[in-house]
Short mmCIF file of C-alpha atoms in Angstrom, two decimals:
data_model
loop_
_atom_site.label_atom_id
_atom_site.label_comp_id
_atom_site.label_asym_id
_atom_site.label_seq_id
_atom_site.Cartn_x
_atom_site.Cartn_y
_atom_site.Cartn_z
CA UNK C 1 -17.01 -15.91 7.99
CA UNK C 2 -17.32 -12.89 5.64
CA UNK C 3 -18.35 -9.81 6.68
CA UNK C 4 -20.30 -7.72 3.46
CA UNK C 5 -19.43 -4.33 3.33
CA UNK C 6 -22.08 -3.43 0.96
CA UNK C 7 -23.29 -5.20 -2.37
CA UNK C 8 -25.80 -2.83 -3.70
CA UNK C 9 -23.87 -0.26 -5.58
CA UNK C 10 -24.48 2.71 -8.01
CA UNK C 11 -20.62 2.73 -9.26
CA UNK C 12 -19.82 3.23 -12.98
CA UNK C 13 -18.75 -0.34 -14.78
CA UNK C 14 -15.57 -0.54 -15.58
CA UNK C 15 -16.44 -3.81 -18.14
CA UNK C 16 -19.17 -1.27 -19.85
CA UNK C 17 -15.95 1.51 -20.71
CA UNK C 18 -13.57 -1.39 -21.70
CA UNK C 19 -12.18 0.44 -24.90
CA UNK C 20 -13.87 -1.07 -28.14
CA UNK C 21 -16.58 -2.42 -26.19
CA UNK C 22 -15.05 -5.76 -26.15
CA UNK C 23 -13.99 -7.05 -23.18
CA UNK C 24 -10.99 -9.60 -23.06
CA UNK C 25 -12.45 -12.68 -21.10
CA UNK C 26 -8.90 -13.68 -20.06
CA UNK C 27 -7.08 -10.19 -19.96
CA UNK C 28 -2.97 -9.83 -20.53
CA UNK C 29 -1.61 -8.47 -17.15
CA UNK C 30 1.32 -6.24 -16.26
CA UNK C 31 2.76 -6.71 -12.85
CA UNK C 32 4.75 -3.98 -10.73
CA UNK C 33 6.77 -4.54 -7.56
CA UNK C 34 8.29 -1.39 -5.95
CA UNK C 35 11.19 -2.22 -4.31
CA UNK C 36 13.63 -0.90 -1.87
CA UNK C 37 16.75 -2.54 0.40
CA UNK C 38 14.84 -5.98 0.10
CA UNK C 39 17.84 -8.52 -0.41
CA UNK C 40 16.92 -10.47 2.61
CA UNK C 41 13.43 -11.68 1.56
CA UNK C 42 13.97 -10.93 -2.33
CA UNK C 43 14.36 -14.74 -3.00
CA UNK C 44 11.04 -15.49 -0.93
CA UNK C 45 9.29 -12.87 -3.03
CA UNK C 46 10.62 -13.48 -6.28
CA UNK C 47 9.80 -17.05 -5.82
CA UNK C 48 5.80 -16.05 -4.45
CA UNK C 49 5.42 -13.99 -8.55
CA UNK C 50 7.20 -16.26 -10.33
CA UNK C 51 4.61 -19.21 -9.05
CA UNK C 52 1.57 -17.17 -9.97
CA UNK C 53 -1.10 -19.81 -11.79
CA UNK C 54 -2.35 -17.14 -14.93
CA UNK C 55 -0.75 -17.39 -17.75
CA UNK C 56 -1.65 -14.31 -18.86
CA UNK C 57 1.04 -12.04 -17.41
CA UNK C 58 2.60 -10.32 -20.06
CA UNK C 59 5.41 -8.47 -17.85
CA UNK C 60 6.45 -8.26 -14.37
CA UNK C 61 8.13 -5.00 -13.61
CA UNK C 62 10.81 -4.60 -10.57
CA UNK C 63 11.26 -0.74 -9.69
CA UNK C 64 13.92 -0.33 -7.38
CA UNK C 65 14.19 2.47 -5.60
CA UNK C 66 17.80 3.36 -5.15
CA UNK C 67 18.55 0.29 -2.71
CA UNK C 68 21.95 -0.10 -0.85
CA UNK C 69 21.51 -3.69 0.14
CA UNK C 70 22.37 -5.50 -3.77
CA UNK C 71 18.45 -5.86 -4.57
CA UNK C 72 19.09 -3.95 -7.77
CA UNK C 73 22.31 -5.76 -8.75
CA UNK C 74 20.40 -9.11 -7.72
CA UNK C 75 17.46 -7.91 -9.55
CA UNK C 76 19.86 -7.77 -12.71
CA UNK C 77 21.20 -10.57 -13.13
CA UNK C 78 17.56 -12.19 -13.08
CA UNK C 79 16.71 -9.70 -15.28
CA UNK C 80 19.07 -11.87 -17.95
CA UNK C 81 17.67 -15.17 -17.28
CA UNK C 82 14.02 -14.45 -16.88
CA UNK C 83 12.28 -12.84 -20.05
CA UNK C 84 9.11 -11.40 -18.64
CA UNK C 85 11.03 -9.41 -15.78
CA UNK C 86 11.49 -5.89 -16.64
CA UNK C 87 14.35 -4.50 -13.94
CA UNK C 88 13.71 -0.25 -14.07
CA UNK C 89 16.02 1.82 -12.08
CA UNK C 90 13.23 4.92 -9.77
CA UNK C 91 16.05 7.28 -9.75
CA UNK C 92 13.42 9.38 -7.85
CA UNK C 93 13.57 6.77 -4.65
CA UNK C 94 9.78 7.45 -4.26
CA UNK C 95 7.47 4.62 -4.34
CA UNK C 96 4.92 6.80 -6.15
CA UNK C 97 7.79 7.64 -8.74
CA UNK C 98 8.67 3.60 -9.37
CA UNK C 99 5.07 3.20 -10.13
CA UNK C 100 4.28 5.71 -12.04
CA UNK C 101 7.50 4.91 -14.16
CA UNK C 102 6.61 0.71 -14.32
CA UNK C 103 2.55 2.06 -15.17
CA UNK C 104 4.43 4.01 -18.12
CA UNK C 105 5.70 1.12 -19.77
CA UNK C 106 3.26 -1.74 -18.72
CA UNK C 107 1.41 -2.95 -21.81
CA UNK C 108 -1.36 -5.33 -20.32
CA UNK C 109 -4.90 -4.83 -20.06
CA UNK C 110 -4.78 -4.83 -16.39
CA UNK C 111 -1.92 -3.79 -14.01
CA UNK C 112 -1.49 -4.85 -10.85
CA UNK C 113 0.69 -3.59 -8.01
CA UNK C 114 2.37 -6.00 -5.36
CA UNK C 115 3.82 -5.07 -1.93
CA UNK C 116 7.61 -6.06 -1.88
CA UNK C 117 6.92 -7.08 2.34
CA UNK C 118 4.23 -9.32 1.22
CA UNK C 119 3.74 -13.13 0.98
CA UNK C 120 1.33 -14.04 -2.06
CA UNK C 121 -0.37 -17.20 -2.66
CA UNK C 122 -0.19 -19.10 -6.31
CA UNK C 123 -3.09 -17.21 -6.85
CA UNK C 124 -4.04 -14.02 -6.30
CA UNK C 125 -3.21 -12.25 -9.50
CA UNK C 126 -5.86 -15.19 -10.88
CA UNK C 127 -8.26 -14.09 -8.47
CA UNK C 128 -7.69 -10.39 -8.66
CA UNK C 129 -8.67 -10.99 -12.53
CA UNK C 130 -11.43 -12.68 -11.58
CA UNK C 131 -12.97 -10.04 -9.18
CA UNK C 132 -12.48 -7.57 -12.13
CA UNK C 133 -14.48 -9.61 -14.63
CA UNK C 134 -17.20 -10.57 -11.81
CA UNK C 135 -17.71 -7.23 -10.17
CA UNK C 136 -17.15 -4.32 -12.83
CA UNK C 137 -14.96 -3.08 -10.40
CA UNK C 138 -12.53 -0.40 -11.74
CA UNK C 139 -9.91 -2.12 -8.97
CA UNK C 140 -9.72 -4.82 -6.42
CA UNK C 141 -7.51 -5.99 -3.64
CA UNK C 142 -6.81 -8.00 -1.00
CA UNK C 143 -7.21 -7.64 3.07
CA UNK C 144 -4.22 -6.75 4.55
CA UNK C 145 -4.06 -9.98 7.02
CA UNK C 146 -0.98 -9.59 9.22
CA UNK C 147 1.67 -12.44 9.15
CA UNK C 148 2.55 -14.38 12.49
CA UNK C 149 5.88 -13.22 14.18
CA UNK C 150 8.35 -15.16 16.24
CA UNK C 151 8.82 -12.86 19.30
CA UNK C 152 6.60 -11.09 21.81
CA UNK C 153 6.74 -7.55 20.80
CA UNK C 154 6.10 -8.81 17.29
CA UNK C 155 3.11 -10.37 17.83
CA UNK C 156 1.84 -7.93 19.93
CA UNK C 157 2.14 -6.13 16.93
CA UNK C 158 0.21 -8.20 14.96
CA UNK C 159 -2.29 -7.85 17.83
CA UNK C 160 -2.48 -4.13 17.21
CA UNK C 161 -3.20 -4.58 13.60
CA UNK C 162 -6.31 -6.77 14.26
CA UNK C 163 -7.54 -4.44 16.74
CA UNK C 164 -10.46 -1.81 16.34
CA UNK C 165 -8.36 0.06 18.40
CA UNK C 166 -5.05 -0.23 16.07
CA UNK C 167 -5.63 -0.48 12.45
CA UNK C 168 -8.20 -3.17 12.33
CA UNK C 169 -11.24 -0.58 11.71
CA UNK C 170 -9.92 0.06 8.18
CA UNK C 171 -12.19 -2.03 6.04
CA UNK C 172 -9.31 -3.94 3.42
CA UNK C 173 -8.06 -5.19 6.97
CA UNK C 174 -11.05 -6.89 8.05
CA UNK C 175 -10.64 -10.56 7.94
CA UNK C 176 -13.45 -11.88 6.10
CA UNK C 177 -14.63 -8.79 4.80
CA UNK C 178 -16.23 -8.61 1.57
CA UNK C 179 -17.51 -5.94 -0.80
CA UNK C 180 -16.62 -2.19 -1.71
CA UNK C 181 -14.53 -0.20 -0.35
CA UNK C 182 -12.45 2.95 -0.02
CA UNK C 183 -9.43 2.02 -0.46
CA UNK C 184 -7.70 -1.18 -1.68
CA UNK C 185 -4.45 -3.13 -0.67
CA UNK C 186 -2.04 -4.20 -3.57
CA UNK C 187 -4.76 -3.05 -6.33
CA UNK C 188 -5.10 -4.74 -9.13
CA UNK C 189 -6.51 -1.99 -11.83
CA UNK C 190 -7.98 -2.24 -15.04
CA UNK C 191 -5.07 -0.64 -17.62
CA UNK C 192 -7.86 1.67 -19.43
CA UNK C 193 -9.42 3.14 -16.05
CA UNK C 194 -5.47 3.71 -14.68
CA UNK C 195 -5.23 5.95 -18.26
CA UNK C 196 -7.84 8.19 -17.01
CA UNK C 197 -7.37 8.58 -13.71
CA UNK C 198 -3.57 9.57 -14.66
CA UNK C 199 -0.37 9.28 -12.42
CA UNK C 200 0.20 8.63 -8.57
CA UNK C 201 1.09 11.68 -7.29
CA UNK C 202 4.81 11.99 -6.15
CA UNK C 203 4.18 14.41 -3.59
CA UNK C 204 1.82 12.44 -1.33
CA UNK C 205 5.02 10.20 -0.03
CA UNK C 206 2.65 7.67 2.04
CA UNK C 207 -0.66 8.49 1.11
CA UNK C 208 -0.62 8.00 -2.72
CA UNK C 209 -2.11 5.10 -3.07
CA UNK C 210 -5.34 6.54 -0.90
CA UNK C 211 -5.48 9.59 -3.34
CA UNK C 212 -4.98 7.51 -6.47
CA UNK C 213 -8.02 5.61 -5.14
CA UNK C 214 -9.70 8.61 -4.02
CA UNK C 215 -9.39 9.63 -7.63
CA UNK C 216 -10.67 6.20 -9.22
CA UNK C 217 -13.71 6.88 -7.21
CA UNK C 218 -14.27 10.43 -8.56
CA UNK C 219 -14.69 9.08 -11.91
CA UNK C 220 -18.15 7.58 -10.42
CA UNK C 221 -15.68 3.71 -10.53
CA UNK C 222 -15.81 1.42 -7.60
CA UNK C 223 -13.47 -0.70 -5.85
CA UNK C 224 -13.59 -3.88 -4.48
CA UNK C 225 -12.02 -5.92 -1.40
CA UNK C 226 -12.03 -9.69 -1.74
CA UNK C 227 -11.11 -12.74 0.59
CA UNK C 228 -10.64 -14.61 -2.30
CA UNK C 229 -7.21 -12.26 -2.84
CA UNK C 230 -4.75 -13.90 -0.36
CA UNK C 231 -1.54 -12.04 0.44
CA UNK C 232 0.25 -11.67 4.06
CA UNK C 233 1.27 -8.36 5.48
CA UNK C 234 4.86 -8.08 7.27
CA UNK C 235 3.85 -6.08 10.32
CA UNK C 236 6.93 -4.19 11.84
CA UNK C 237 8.58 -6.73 14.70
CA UNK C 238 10.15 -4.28 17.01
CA UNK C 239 8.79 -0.53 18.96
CA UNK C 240 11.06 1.02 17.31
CA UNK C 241 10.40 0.14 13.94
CA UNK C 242 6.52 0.88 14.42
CA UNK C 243 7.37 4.33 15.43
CA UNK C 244 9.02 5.44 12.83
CA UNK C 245 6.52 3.55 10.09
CA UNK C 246 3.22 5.60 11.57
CA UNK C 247 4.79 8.62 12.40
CA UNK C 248 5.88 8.71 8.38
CA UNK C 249 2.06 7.70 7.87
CA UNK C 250 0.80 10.45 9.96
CA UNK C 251 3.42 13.16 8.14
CA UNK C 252 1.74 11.60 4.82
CA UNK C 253 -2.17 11.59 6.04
CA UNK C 254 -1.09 15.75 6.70
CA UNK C 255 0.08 16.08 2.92
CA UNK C 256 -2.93 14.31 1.87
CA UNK C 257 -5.07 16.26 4.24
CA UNK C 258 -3.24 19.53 2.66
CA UNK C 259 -3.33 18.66 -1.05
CA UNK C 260 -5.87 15.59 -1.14
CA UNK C 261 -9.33 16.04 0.68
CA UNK C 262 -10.80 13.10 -0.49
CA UNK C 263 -7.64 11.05 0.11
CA UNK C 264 -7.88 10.85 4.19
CA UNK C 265 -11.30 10.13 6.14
CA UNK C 266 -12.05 11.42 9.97
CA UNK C 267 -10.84 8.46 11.21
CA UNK C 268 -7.13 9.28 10.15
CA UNK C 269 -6.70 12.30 12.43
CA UNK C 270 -8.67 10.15 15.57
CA UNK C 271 -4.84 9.66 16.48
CA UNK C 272 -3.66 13.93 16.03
CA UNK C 273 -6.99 14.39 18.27
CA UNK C 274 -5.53 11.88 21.31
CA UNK C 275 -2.21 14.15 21.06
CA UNK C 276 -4.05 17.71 21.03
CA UNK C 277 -6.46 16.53 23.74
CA UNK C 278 -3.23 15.55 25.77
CA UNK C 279 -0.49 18.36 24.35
CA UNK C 280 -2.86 21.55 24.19
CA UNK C 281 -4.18 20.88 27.68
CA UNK C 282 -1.15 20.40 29.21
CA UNK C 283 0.48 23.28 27.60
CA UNK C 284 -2.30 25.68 28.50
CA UNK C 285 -2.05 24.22 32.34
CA UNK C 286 1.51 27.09 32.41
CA UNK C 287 -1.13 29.71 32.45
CA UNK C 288 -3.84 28.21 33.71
CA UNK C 289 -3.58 24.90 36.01
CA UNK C 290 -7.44 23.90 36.20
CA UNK C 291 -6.71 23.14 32.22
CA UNK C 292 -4.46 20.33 33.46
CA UNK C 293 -7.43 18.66 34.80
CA UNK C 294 -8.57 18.25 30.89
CA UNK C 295 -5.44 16.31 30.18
CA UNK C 296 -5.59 14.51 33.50
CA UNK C 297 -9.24 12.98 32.35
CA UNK C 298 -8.23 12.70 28.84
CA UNK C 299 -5.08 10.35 29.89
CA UNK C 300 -7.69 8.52 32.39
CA UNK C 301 -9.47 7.56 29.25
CA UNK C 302 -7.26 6.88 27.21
CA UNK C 303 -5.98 4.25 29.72
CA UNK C 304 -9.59 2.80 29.87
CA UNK C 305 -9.72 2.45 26.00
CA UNK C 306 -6.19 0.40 26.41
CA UNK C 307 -7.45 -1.84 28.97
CA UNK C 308 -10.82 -2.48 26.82
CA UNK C 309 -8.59 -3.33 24.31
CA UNK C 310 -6.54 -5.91 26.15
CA UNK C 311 -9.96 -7.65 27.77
CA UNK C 312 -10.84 -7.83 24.04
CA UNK C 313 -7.29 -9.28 22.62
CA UNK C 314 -7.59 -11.40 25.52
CA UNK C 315 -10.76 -13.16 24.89
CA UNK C 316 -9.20 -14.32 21.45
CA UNK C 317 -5.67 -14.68 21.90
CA UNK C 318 -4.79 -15.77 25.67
CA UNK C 319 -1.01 -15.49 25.82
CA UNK C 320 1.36 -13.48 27.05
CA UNK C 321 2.25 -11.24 23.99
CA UNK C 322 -1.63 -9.75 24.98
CA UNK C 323 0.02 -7.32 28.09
CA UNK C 324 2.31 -5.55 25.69
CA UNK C 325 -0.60 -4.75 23.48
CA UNK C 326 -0.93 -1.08 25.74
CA UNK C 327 2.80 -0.11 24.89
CA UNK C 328 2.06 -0.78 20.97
CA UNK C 329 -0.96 1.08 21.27
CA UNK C 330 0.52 3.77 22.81
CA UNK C 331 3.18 3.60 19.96
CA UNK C 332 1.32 3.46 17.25
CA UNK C 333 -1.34 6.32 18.00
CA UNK C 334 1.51 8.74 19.80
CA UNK C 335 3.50 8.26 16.29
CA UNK C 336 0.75 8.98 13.85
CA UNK C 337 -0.50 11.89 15.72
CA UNK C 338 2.82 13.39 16.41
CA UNK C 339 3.63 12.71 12.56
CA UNK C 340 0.07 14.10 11.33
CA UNK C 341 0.79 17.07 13.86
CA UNK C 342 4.60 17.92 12.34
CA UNK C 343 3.09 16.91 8.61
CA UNK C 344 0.79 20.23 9.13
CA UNK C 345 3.64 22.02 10.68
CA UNK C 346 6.06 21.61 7.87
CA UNK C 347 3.20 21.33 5.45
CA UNK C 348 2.55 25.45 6.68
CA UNK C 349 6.02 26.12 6.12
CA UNK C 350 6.65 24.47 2.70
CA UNK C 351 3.86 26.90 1.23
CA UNK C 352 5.68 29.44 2.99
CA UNK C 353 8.82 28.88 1.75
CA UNK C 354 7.28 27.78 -2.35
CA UNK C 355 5.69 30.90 -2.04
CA UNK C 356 9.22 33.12 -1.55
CA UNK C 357 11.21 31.05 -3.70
CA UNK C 358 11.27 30.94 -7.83
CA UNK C 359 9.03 28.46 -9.54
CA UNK C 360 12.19 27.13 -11.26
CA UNK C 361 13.88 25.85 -7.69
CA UNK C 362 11.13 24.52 -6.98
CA UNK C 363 10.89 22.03 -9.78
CA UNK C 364 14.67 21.36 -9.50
CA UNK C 365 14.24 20.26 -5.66
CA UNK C 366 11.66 18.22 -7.10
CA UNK C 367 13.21 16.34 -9.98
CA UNK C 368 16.63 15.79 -8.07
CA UNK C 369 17.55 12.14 -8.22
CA UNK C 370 18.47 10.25 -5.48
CA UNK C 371 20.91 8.02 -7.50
CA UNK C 372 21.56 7.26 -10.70
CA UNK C 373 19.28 6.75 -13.29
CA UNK C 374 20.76 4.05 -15.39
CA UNK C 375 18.82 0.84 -15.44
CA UNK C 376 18.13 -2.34 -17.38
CA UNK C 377 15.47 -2.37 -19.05
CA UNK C 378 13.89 -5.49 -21.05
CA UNK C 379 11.54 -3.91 -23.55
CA UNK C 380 8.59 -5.59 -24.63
CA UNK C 381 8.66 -6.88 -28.28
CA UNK C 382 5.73 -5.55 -29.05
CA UNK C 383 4.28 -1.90 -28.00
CA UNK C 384 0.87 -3.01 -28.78
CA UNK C 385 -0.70 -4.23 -25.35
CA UNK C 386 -3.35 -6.59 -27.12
CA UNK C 387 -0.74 -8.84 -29.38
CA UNK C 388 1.42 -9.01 -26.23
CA UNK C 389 2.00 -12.87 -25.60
CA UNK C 390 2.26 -14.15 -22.19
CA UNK C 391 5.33 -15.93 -21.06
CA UNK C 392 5.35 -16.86 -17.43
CA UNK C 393 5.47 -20.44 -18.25
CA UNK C 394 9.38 -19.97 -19.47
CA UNK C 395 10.10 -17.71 -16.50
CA UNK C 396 8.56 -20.57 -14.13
CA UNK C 397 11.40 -22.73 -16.41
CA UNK C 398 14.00 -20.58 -16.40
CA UNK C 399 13.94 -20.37 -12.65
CA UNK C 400 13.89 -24.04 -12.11
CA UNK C 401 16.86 -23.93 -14.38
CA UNK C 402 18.81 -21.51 -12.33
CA UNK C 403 17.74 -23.14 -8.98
CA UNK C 404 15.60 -20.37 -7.66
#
């Protein structure tokens, strides 16, 4: 059942700005997958892009960012055998950078952005095209629905992401959900609105994509979230793994905090107030004990909230994967906040330290590559975005050819 998030709308349409005034009614499309140490599912995802039904994609773009695993050197030699596969070399390692550099070169009327950990259906960049023409929408994506894991701790996980008390509250990862929205999950982008908004910026590692949005919707654009879209997340599968992903989201929701206001929303610091409520107490108990009492009754909650939310997992998913859901609650909010928490810290301290040292360092630290550069790069035969022809049809060929 969908859930509407909204219908009436003010937003700015997209279709009415289309440069010309004439917009395509099947637009060319530029796809970009960042990509990073992903030889063990590479085949699954090439095969997921290469089966997309429109025949309008002009170009699908493979950034990889420095990988160790062979992705690049895999991504290579299809690069030879496929024609619409652009391989690009993100020297920079940084997501944002591989975008930006893929969004440089892209020449179709819409661009779209794909999550290397994702599973895609035959049709979403179809669909995504579709919500574009239907809505006016300036972008649209799909909801982030988690994929089913094979052990316990993995689909406790998966729990955790459904949960309102996990990452379930965010709208684009409400099942059903319909309408607009924030934020969007592998956006799809009109190529003319991307122009004006300008470049993800590099130095929101983890939060770029929220202020890119953020700055879509400055413009007065909207964005929409659609069902329709279907694409799997790959939740983390072990503790471990979780950790370290949120506590890197909460050290990017403090850069965003620091350098993008309108890229992070109160509920992204709910998890920094759980550690403060807990940490500041507790410290402030060595000098006065009756503040321990704060921390006691603030744990005492927080232990409620965790048993709330296994009553609630319960009622829809009876098995035993349900009791760990506490420990990857725990994990999950303890990460972010402690990431959010040293974000700030080392935020304070970067000023600090930009401030003392020469403006020419600074842009030298942030241009260093992380390997090299050199990269193969199948140019488009034409420049021109409109006389662009689509070819997917011969890479769907050439890959039954090769045996992928």
């Amino acid at each position: 059942m969908r859930k509407s998030l909204g219908r009436e709308h003010s937003y700015r349409s997209a279709l009415q700005d289309y440069p010309g005034g004439i917009v395509p009614a099947r637009p060319t499309v530029s796809v970009v997958v960042p990509t990073y140490n992903e030889a063990s599912g590479l085949e699954q995802l090439v095969s997921d892009i290469i089966a997309q039904d429109y025949d309008r994609i002009v170009e699908i773009f493979f950034v990889d960012g420095c990988s160790k695993d062979g992705t690049y050197e895999t991504l290579l030699d299809l690069d030879g055998r496929n024609p619409t596969f652009r391989v690009l070399r993100n020297s920079k390692g940084q997501t944002a950078a591989g975008i930006n550099l893929a969004f440089g070169q892209a020449t179709g009327d819409v661009v779209i952005r794909l999550d290397a950990h994702a599973r895609f259906e035959p049709d979403v960049v179809r669909k995504s095209v579709e919500s574009l023409l239907r809505t006016g929408a300036a972008g649209v994506g799909a909801i982030a629905r988690p994929a089913e894991s094979g052990t316990l701790v993995g689909r406790a996980i998966v729990s955790a992401h459904r949960s309102p008390f996990g990452v379930g509250v965010a709208k684009f990862r409400k099942d059903g959900a319909e309408g607009w929205a924030d934020t969007v999950w592998n956006g799809c982008y009109w190529r003319h609105v991307v122009d004006r908004v300008g470049p993800l910026r590099e130095d929101l590692h983890r939060a770029e994509d929220n202020d890119f949005n953020a700055r879509v919707r400055s413009l007065g654009y909207g964005l929409y979230l659609s069902p329709d879209i279907r694409a799997l997340y790959q939740p983390r599968h072990t503790l471990g793994g979780l950790w370290r992903q949120y506590f890197a989201n909460g050290v990017g929701v403090a850069r965003a905090a620091l350098g993008s206001s309108g890229a992070v929303t109160m509920r992204h610091f709910a998890p920094l107030g759980l550690v403060l409520l807990v940490v500041l107490p507790a410290l402030l108990s060595l000098v006065s004990p009756p503040a321990l009492l704060v921390a006691k009754a603030a744990l005492l909650g927080y232990a409620a909230v965790l048993l709330l939310s296994v009553l609630l997992a319960a009622r829809d998913e009876p098995a035993r994967h349900v009791a760990l859901l506490p420990a990857v609650l725990a994990t999950l909010h303890l990460s972010y906040g402690l990431g959010t928490s040293w974000g700030f810290v080392r935020g304070a301290f970067g000023r600090m330290s930009r401030a003392r040292a020469p403006a020419s360092q600074q842009d030298d630290r942030a241009n260093e590559p992380v390997c090299s550069a050199t990269a193969a790069v199948s140019a488009p035969t034409s420049p021109d975005r409109k006389t662009a022809r689509p070819v997917l049809t011969s890479v769907k060929s050439s890959a039954r050819q090769t045996g992928m």
